Every structure is written in structure tokens, then in C-alpha cells.
PDB file of C-alpha atoms in Angstrom:
ATOM      1  CA  UNK A   1      14.000 -89.221  50.987  1.00  0.00           C
ATOM      2  CA  UNK A   2      11.670 -87.270  53.225  1.00  0.00           C
ATOM      3  CA  UNK A   3      14.378 -84.754  53.811  1.00  0.00           C
ATOM      4  CA  UNK A   4      14.945 -84.249  50.061  1.00  0.00           C
ATOM      5  CA  UNK A   5      11.241 -83.904  49.384  1.00  0.00           C
ATOM      6  CA  UNK A   6      10.875 -81.336  52.127  1.00  0.00           C
ATOM      7  CA  UNK A   7      13.829 -79.372  50.772  1.00  0.00           C
ATOM      8  CA  UNK A   8      12.302 -79.283  47.288  1.00  0.00           C
ATOM      9  CA  UNK A   9       9.051 -77.935  48.685  1.00  0.00           C
ATOM     10  CA  UNK A  10      10.883 -75.258  50.584  1.00  0.00           C
ATOM     11  CA  UNK A  11      12.893 -74.260  47.536  1.00  0.00           C
ATOM     12  CA  UNK A  12       9.809 -74.302  45.329  1.00  0.00           C
ATOM     13  CA  UNK A  13       7.955 -72.138  47.790  1.00  0.00           C
ATOM     14  CA  UNK A  14      10.856 -69.721  47.842  1.00  0.00           C
ATOM     15  CA  UNK A  15      10.744 -69.473  44.068  1.00  0.00           C
ATOM     16  CA  UNK A  16       7.086 -68.522  44.222  1.00  0.00           C
ATOM     17  CA  UNK A  17       7.801 -65.931  46.869  1.00  0.00           C
ATOM     18  CA  UNK A  18      10.628 -64.461  44.757  1.00  0.00           C
ATOM     19  CA  UNK A  19       8.307 -64.165  41.779  1.00  0.00           C
ATOM     20  CA  UNK A  20       5.780 -62.346  43.931  1.00  0.00           C
ATOM     21  CA  UNK A  21       8.451 -59.995  45.217  1.00  0.00           C
ATOM     22  CA  UNK A  22       9.709 -59.328  41.670  1.00  0.00           C
ATOM     23  CA  UNK A  23       6.192 -58.500  40.452  1.00  0.00           C
ATOM     24  CA  UNK A  24       5.673 -56.142  43.381  1.00  0.00           C
ATOM     25  CA  UNK A  25       8.983 -54.390  42.661  1.00  0.00           C
ATOM     26  CA  UNK A  26       8.091 -53.957  38.971  1.00  0.00           C
ATOM     27  CA  UNK A  27       4.706 -52.476  39.878  1.00  0.00           C
ATOM     28  CA  UNK A  28       6.342 -50.062  42.313  1.00  0.00           C
ATOM     29  CA  UNK A  29       8.902 -49.028  39.676  1.00  0.00           C
ATOM     30  CA  UNK A  30       6.125 -48.436  37.146  1.00  0.00           C
ATOM     31  CA  UNK A  31       4.289 -46.270  39.641  1.00  0.00           C
ATOM     32  CA  UNK A  32       7.457 -44.303  40.358  1.00  0.00           C
ATOM     33  CA  UNK A  33       8.165 -43.777  36.638  1.00  0.00           C
ATOM     34  CA  UNK A  34       4.611 -42.665  35.930  1.00  0.00           C
ATOM     35  CA  UNK A  35       4.637 -40.349  38.910  1.00  0.00           C
ATOM     36  CA  UNK A  36       7.912 -38.852  37.725  1.00  0.00           C
ATOM     37  CA  UNK A  37       6.480 -38.257  34.235  1.00  0.00           C
ATOM     38  CA  UNK A  38       3.437 -36.470  35.629  1.00  0.00           C
ATOM     39  CA  UNK A  39       5.622 -34.316  37.853  1.00  0.00           C
ATOM     40  CA  UNK A  40       7.758 -33.247  34.870  1.00  0.00           C
ATOM     41  CA  UNK A  41       4.670 -32.247  32.854  1.00  0.00           C
ATOM     42  CA  UNK A  42       3.514 -30.013  35.678  1.00  0.00           C
ATOM     43  CA  UNK A  43       6.679 -27.884  35.559  1.00  0.00           C
ATOM     44  CA  UNK A  44       6.472 -24.464  33.792  1.00  0.00           C
ATOM     45  CA  UNK A  45       9.084 -22.087  32.462  1.00  0.00           C
ATOM     46  CA  UNK A  46       8.627 -18.540  31.176  1.00  0.00           C
ATOM     47  CA  UNK A  47      10.680 -17.463  28.150  1.00  0.00           C
ATOM     48  CA  UNK A  48      10.965 -13.771  27.339  1.00  0.00           C
ATOM     49  CA  UNK A  49      10.356 -12.614  23.752  1.00  0.00           C
ATOM     50  CA  UNK A  50      11.735  -9.175  22.870  1.00  0.00           C
ATOM     51  CA  UNK A  51      12.232  -6.917  19.853  1.00  0.00           C
ATOM     52  CA  UNK A  52      12.841  -3.229  19.259  1.00  0.00           C
ATOM     53  CA  UNK A  53      11.172  -1.363  16.379  1.00  0.00           C
ATOM     54  CA  UNK A  54      13.286   1.532  15.203  1.00  0.00           C
ATOM     55  CA  UNK A  55      11.728   4.980  14.957  1.00  0.00           C
ATOM     56  CA  UNK A  56      11.255   6.138  11.368  1.00  0.00           C
ATOM     57  CA  UNK A  57      10.705   9.867  11.137  1.00  0.00           C
ATOM     58  CA  UNK A  58       8.541  11.164   8.326  1.00  0.00           C
ATOM     59  CA  UNK A  59      10.012  11.062   4.838  1.00  0.00           C
ATOM     60  CA  UNK A  60       8.371  11.353   1.428  1.00  0.00           C
ATOM     61  CA  UNK A  61       9.031  10.062  -2.076  1.00  0.00           C
ATOM     62  CA  UNK A  62       6.993  11.051  -5.143  1.00  0.00           C
ATOM     63  CA  UNK A  63       7.003   8.905  -8.287  1.00  0.00           C
ATOM     64  CA  UNK A  64       5.613  10.142 -11.614  1.00  0.00           C
ATOM     65  CA  UNK A  65       4.011   7.740 -14.112  1.00  0.00           C
ATOM     66  CA  UNK A  66       2.605   8.401 -17.564  1.00  0.00           C
ATOM     67  CA  UNK A  67      -0.766   6.751 -18.163  1.00  0.00           C
ATOM     68  CA  UNK A  68      -2.571   6.213 -21.477  1.00  0.00           C
ATOM     69  CA  UNK A  69      -6.300   6.599 -20.881  1.00  0.00           C
ATOM     70  CA  UNK A  70      -7.185   4.789 -24.139  1.00  0.00           C
ATOM     71  CA  UNK A  71      -9.550   7.669 -24.794  1.00  0.00           C
ATOM     72  CA  UNK A  72     -11.940   6.549 -22.029  1.00  0.00           C
ATOM     73  CA  UNK A  73     -12.615   7.791 -18.518  1.00  0.00           C
ATOM     74  CA  UNK A  74     -12.420   4.311 -16.957  1.00  0.00           C
ATOM     75  CA  UNK A  75      -9.250   3.451 -15.050  1.00  0.00           C
ATOM     76  CA  UNK A  76      -9.663  -0.273 -15.795  1.00  0.00           C
ATOM     77  CA  UNK A  77      -8.388  -0.129 -19.390  1.00  0.00           C
ATOM     78  CA  UNK A  78      -5.624   2.398 -18.721  1.00  0.00           C
ATOM     79  CA  UNK A  79      -2.126   1.454 -19.833  1.00  0.00           C
ATOM     80  CA  UNK A  80       0.594   2.453 -17.410  1.00  0.00           C
ATOM     81  CA  UNK A  81       4.149   3.179 -18.399  1.00  0.00           C
ATOM     82  CA  UNK A  82       5.890   1.404 -15.543  1.00  0.00           C
ATOM     83  CA  UNK A  83       9.078   3.414 -16.068  1.00  0.00           C
ATOM     84  CA  UNK A  84       9.051   6.411 -13.701  1.00  0.00           C
ATOM     85  CA  UNK A  85       9.109   9.758 -15.495  1.00  0.00           C
ATOM     86  CA  UNK A  86      11.242  12.782 -14.593  1.00  0.00           C
ATOM     87  CA  UNK A  87       8.251  15.115 -14.743  1.00  0.00           C
ATOM     88  CA  UNK A  88       4.781  15.802 -16.107  1.00  0.00           C
ATOM     89  CA  UNK A  89       5.344  16.203 -19.833  1.00  0.00           C
ATOM     90  CA  UNK A  90       2.198  16.403 -21.936  1.00  0.00           C
ATOM     91  CA  UNK A  91       4.274  16.984 -25.068  1.00  0.00           C
ATOM     92  CA  UNK A  92       2.831  18.465 -28.231  1.00  0.00           C
ATOM     93  CA  UNK A  93      -0.948  18.797 -28.113  1.00  0.00           C
ATOM     94  CA  UNK A  94      -2.858  18.101 -31.323  1.00  0.00           C
ATOM     95  CA  UNK A  95      -6.093  19.692 -32.478  1.00  0.00           C
ATOM     96  CA  UNK A  96      -9.058  17.327 -32.363  1.00  0.00           C
ATOM     97  CA  UNK A  97     -10.778  17.863 -35.760  1.00  0.00           C
ATOM     98  CA  UNK A  98     -14.236  17.122 -34.360  1.00  0.00           C
ATOM     99  CA  UNK A  99     -14.272  19.224 -31.208  1.00  0.00           C
ATOM    100  CA  UNK A 100     -11.578  21.758 -32.160  1.00  0.00           C
ATOM    101  CA  UNK A 101      -9.772  21.350 -28.851  1.00  0.00           C
ATOM    102  CA  UNK A 102      -6.152  20.451 -28.160  1.00  0.00           C
ATOM    103  CA  UNK A 103      -5.434  17.091 -26.546  1.00  0.00           C
ATOM    104  CA  UNK A 104      -2.349  14.945 -25.880  1.00  0.00           C
ATOM    105  CA  UNK A 105      -1.386  12.794 -28.863  1.00  0.00           C
ATOM    106  CA  UNK A 106      -1.291   9.612 -26.803  1.00  0.00           C
ATOM    107  CA  UNK A 107      -4.337  10.299 -24.603  1.00  0.00           C
ATOM    108  CA  UNK A 108      -1.968  10.560 -21.674  1.00  0.00           C
ATOM    109  CA  UNK A 109      -2.388  11.913 -18.198  1.00  0.00           C
ATOM    110  CA  UNK A 110       0.024  11.687 -15.283  1.00  0.00           C
ATOM    111  CA  UNK A 111      -0.194   9.979 -11.908  1.00  0.00           C
ATOM    112  CA  UNK A 112       2.050  11.060  -9.046  1.00  0.00           C
ATOM    113  CA  UNK A 113       2.200   8.474  -6.264  1.00  0.00           C
ATOM    114  CA  UNK A 114       3.239  10.014  -2.957  1.00  0.00           C
ATOM    115  CA  UNK A 115       4.699   7.573  -0.432  1.00  0.00           C
ATOM    116  CA  UNK A 116       5.056   8.818   3.137  1.00  0.00           C
ATOM    117  CA  UNK A 117       7.159   6.633   5.448  1.00  0.00           C
ATOM    118  CA  UNK A 118       6.607   7.318   9.142  1.00  0.00           C
ATOM    119  CA  UNK A 119       5.871   5.458  12.383  1.00  0.00           C
ATOM    120  CA  UNK A 120       6.259   8.352  14.799  1.00  0.00           C
ATOM    121  CA  UNK A 121       2.507   8.783  15.166  1.00  0.00           C
ATOM    122  CA  UNK A 122       2.607  12.337  13.821  1.00  0.00           C
ATOM    123  CA  UNK A 123      -0.446  13.671  11.977  1.00  0.00           C
ATOM    124  CA  UNK A 124       1.437  14.712   8.865  1.00  0.00           C
ATOM    125  CA  UNK A 125       0.080  16.550   5.837  1.00  0.00           C
ATOM    126  CA  UNK A 126       1.179  16.767   2.210  1.00  0.00           C
ATOM    127  CA  UNK A 127       0.658  20.191   0.665  1.00  0.00           C
ATOM    128  CA  UNK A 128       0.794  20.992  -3.043  1.00  0.00           C
ATOM    129  CA  UNK A 129       1.819  24.388  -4.320  1.00  0.00           C
ATOM    130  CA  UNK A 130       2.296  25.341  -7.964  1.00  0.00           C
ATOM    131  CA  UNK A 131       3.519  28.070 -10.247  1.00  0.00           C
ATOM    132  CA  UNK A 132       1.613  29.302 -13.289  1.00  0.00           C
ATOM    133  CA  UNK A 133       1.513  26.898 -16.251  1.00  0.00           C
ATOM    134  CA  UNK A 134       2.618  29.761 -18.441  1.00  0.00           C
ATOM    135  CA  UNK A 135       3.498  30.516 -22.070  1.00  0.00           C
ATOM    136  CA  UNK A 136       7.192  31.203 -22.513  1.00  0.00           C
ATOM    137  CA  UNK A 137       7.682  34.922 -23.107  1.00  0.00           C
ATOM    138  CA  UNK A 138       3.950  35.588 -22.810  1.00  0.00           C
ATOM    139  CA  UNK A 139       1.133  36.000 -20.334  1.00  0.00           C
ATOM    140  CA  UNK A 140      -1.241  33.204 -21.394  1.00  0.00           C
ATOM    141  CA  UNK A 141      -1.519  30.175 -19.088  1.00  0.00           C
ATOM    142  CA  UNK A 142      -2.993  26.680 -19.068  1.00  0.00           C
ATOM    143  CA  UNK A 143      -3.968  27.059 -15.407  1.00  0.00           C
ATOM    144  CA  UNK A 144      -7.663  26.618 -16.190  1.00  0.00           C
ATOM    145  CA  UNK A 145      -7.105  23.813 -18.681  1.00  0.00           C
ATOM    146  CA  UNK A 146      -5.688  21.132 -16.392  1.00  0.00           C
ATOM    147  CA  UNK A 147      -7.454  18.855 -13.894  1.00  0.00           C
ATOM    148  CA  UNK A 148      -5.766  17.991 -10.602  1.00  0.00           C
ATOM    149  CA  UNK A 149      -7.335  15.067  -8.719  1.00  0.00           C
ATOM    150  CA  UNK A 150      -6.252  14.005  -5.223  1.00  0.00           C
ATOM    151  CA  UNK A 151      -6.989  10.326  -4.520  1.00  0.00           C
ATOM    152  CA  UNK A 152      -6.660   7.741  -1.796  1.00  0.00           C
ATOM    153  CA  UNK A 153      -5.332   4.534  -3.350  1.00  0.00           C
ATOM    154  CA  UNK A 154      -5.300   0.954  -2.066  1.00  0.00           C
ATOM    155  CA  UNK A 155      -3.423  -1.803  -3.879  1.00  0.00           C
ATOM    156  CA  UNK A 156      -5.696  -4.137  -5.853  1.00  0.00           C
ATOM    157  CA  UNK A 157      -5.580  -7.936  -5.783  1.00  0.00           C
ATOM    158  CA  UNK A 158      -3.599  -8.232  -9.028  1.00  0.00           C
ATOM    159  CA  UNK A 159      -0.933  -5.783  -7.922  1.00  0.00           C
ATOM    160  CA  UNK A 160      -1.201  -3.958 -11.266  1.00  0.00           C
ATOM    161  CA  UNK A 161      -1.645  -0.176 -11.053  1.00  0.00           C
ATOM    162  CA  UNK A 162      -4.715  -0.154 -13.301  1.00  0.00           C
ATOM    163  CA  UNK A 163      -6.404  -2.435 -10.765  1.00  0.00           C
ATOM    164  CA  UNK A 164      -5.634  -0.213  -7.783  1.00  0.00           C
ATOM    165  CA  UNK A 165      -8.714   0.854  -5.861  1.00  0.00           C
ATOM    166  CA  UNK A 166      -8.718   4.642  -6.182  1.00  0.00           C
ATOM    167  CA  UNK A 167     -11.161   6.951  -4.431  1.00  0.00           C
ATOM    168  CA  UNK A 168     -11.303  10.632  -5.317  1.00  0.00           C
ATOM    169  CA  UNK A 169     -10.758  12.880  -2.306  1.00  0.00           C
ATOM    170  CA  UNK A 170     -11.139  16.168  -4.145  1.00  0.00           C
ATOM    171  CA  UNK A 171     -10.786  17.508  -7.686  1.00  0.00           C
ATOM    172  CA  UNK A 172      -9.499  20.973  -8.605  1.00  0.00           C
ATOM    173  CA  UNK A 173      -8.458  22.999 -11.557  1.00  0.00           C
ATOM    174  CA  UNK A 174      -4.717  23.585 -11.725  1.00  0.00           C
ATOM    175  CA  UNK A 175      -5.518  27.157 -10.709  1.00  0.00           C
ATOM    176  CA  UNK A 176      -7.368  26.142  -7.548  1.00  0.00           C
ATOM    177  CA  UNK A 177      -4.954  23.350  -6.591  1.00  0.00           C
ATOM    178  CA  UNK A 178      -2.426  25.813  -5.199  1.00  0.00           C
ATOM    179  CA  UNK A 179      -1.640  25.391  -1.491  1.00  0.00           C
ATOM    180  CA  UNK A 180      -3.994  22.420  -1.038  1.00  0.00           C
ATOM    181  CA  UNK A 181      -3.234  19.951   1.766  1.00  0.00           C
ATOM    182  CA  UNK A 182      -4.082  16.270   2.214  1.00  0.00           C
ATOM    183  CA  UNK A 183      -3.911  14.834   5.725  1.00  0.00           C
ATOM    184  CA  UNK A 184      -2.674  11.473   6.965  1.00  0.00           C
ATOM    185  CA  UNK A 185      -6.217  10.605   8.037  1.00  0.00           C
ATOM    186  CA  UNK A 186      -7.556  11.141   4.504  1.00  0.00           C
ATOM    187  CA  UNK A 187      -5.315   8.432   3.061  1.00  0.00           C
ATOM    188  CA  UNK A 188      -5.219   6.102   6.083  1.00  0.00           C
ATOM    189  CA  UNK A 189      -4.878   2.495   4.950  1.00  0.00           C
ATOM    190  CA  UNK A 190      -3.561   3.520   1.525  1.00  0.00           C
ATOM    191  CA  UNK A 191      -1.489   6.247  -0.059  1.00  0.00           C
ATOM    192  CA  UNK A 192      -1.873   9.558  -1.869  1.00  0.00           C
ATOM    193  CA  UNK A 193      -2.043   9.719  -5.654  1.00  0.00           C
ATOM    194  CA  UNK A 194      -2.400  12.974  -7.578  1.00  0.00           C
ATOM    195  CA  UNK A 195      -3.618  12.932 -11.173  1.00  0.00           C
ATOM    196  CA  UNK A 196      -2.867  15.674 -13.712  1.00  0.00           C
ATOM    197  CA  UNK A 197      -4.779  15.714 -16.983  1.00  0.00           C
ATOM    198  CA  UNK A 198      -5.674  18.123 -19.778  1.00  0.00           C
ATOM    199  CA  UNK A 199      -9.338  19.191 -19.784  1.00  0.00           C
ATOM    200  CA  UNK A 200     -11.524  17.344 -22.295  1.00  0.00           C
ATOM    201  CA  UNK A 201     -14.931  18.969 -21.930  1.00  0.00           C
ATOM    202  CA  UNK A 202     -16.477  15.514 -21.379  1.00  0.00           C
ATOM    203  CA  UNK A 203     -19.970  15.815 -19.909  1.00  0.00           C
ATOM    204  CA  UNK A 204     -20.498  12.109 -19.133  1.00  0.00           C
ATOM    205  CA  UNK A 205     -21.203  11.444 -15.451  1.00  0.00           C
ATOM    206  CA  UNK A 206     -17.988  10.483 -13.701  1.00  0.00           C
ATOM    207  CA  UNK A 207     -15.866  11.832 -16.531  1.00  0.00           C
ATOM    208  CA  UNK A 208     -16.372  15.561 -16.176  1.00  0.00           C
ATOM    209  CA  UNK A 209     -13.623  18.093 -15.665  1.00  0.00           C
ATOM    210  CA  UNK A 210     -13.117  19.817 -12.340  1.00  0.00           C
ATOM    211  CA  UNK A 211     -15.010  23.009 -11.664  1.00  0.00           C
ATOM    212  CA  UNK A 212     -13.358  25.853 -13.550  1.00  0.00           C
ATOM    213  CA  UNK A 213     -11.563  23.628 -16.086  1.00  0.00           C
ATOM    214  CA  UNK A 214     -12.184  24.160 -19.792  1.00  0.00           C
ATOM    215  CA  UNK A 215     -10.619  22.503 -22.863  1.00  0.00           C
ATOM    216  CA  UNK A 216      -7.766  24.207 -24.717  1.00  0.00           C
ATOM    217  CA  UNK A 217      -9.342  25.870 -27.731  1.00  0.00           C
ATOM    218  CA  UNK A 218      -8.048  27.780 -30.743  1.00  0.00           C
ATOM    219  CA  UNK A 219      -8.163  30.934 -28.631  1.00  0.00           C
ATOM    220  CA  UNK A 220      -5.070  29.750 -26.770  1.00  0.00           C
ATOM    221  CA  UNK A 221      -1.804  31.133 -28.226  1.00  0.00           C
ATOM    222  CA  UNK A 222       0.587  28.597 -29.751  1.00  0.00           C
ATOM    223  CA  UNK A 223       3.900  28.006 -28.023  1.00  0.00           C
ATOM    224  CA  UNK A 224       5.621  26.155 -25.181  1.00  0.00           C
ATOM    225  CA  UNK A 225       4.021  26.327 -21.741  1.00  0.00           C
ATOM    226  CA  UNK A 226       5.671  25.294 -18.494  1.00  0.00           C
ATOM    227  CA  UNK A 227       5.249  25.434 -14.733  1.00  0.00           C
ATOM    228  CA  UNK A 228       6.180  23.563 -11.582  1.00  0.00           C
ATOM    229  CA  UNK A 229       4.425  21.636  -8.837  1.00  0.00           C
ATOM    230  CA  UNK A 230       5.921  21.342  -5.349  1.00  0.00           C
ATOM    231  CA  UNK A 231       4.889  18.811  -2.701  1.00  0.00           C
ATOM    232  CA  UNK A 232       5.766  19.533   0.927  1.00  0.00           C
ATOM    233  CA  UNK A 233       5.512  17.100   3.839  1.00  0.00           C
ATOM    234  CA  UNK A 234       4.858  18.545   7.314  1.00  0.00           C
ATOM    235  CA  UNK A 235       5.622  18.249  10.156  1.00  0.00           C
TER     236      UNK A 235
END
């Protein structure tokens, strides 16, 4: 009996020791796992990110739009014909019975948007030249009866052209607009727009014609007048 009792004590003590050993092993394993996790987090790897931007040499596209001014000098209420036009066609001008001057039937003027595409870093310029706006078979011209306005334009929040933010750079008569250049710097952050409109004689501030422009009066011979405008991008 004593022998059996002693054996049980020994076995029981061994069980306790085994439990202690097992706990120690589990703690050591936990420490090893945690240490391994921390070691992994400390590793770094560099990944290259690359791209190539193609060179786009300077190119230009001009788009002509007819705009109805609604008889006002504010751009906000203008109605744009969103269909690009083949040219600047004022059509038949009617005599205003009050002021005795000739004006477009639909209160229209024309906007030419000039888009220059370039990432070469060149300091390009856009130069306008023109021929006489001349009576067919005659010598009379409308050179001093047309406004030419060069603007810097930035797209407005609505995206509609009448909401574009336009800032006049310079305003000329058609006569004086020959060989005039606009630089890249002058339209930086936007694009170039050139307006062409028949003189109205309006004296309201902000609505006046360019220097040298007068309305078309009854002194102007009847007939068809025509001319050309050329835009040149350099370099």
C-alpha cells in the first residue's frame, strides 16, 4: 500500500511538472511568433513607378461660333449656336429705323476660339492678319465698321460658353487688327478667343466700339462685302 501511494504521488508530481513545462513552451512560442511579426513589419521594399509623357509639338485649331447678343452688351444673356460655323457670316444687314445704321438681323457677332496644343515649353504666339473687308467690284470697305476683340477665356463652372470667364486683352478696329500677335503668356491658364462684331455706336461704359470703329451708315454703298482673316501659330 505504501508503495502504491508513493507511486501515485510521484506520478501526480510529474503531471504538475509536465503542465509547467507545457505552459513555458507555449509562452516561448508566443514570444517567438510575436518577435517574428515585428521583424516582418520592419522590412521595407522600394517599388519603382514610371511613365513617359509624349512630346506634343505645337498645333492649333480654330472654331467659329455664331452668338446672338440679345441686343445687349452683357455676355451673360448671349445665346450661342453650338454648331461650329464655316466662317464669319454677318448676312444681310438691316437698317435700324431709329439710328439709321445697319446691323445684323439677329444681333449676331462671332467668336473664334483658338486652341493651341503644345507641351514643348515653347513660347508660341498666334498672329492675326486680314485682307480688306471690301465691296465686290468696288473700293468701299467695312474695315472701320467691325470690332475685333482679343480675349483670354477660362471655362466657367457651368461649362456653358455664355458662363465662360472672358477678359479682354485688347480691342481693335478690323483695320488695326492686321498683323496683331497674342503670346502664350497672355492666355496662360486659359485660351484665346477673338470676337468679331459690327460697330453699334453704343456709348455705354463697357459697351463702346473699339477706337476707330464707326457704325455702318447710309453713306456706305449697298452690295456684298467680303474679306479673310488668317491665324498663324509660331514657332
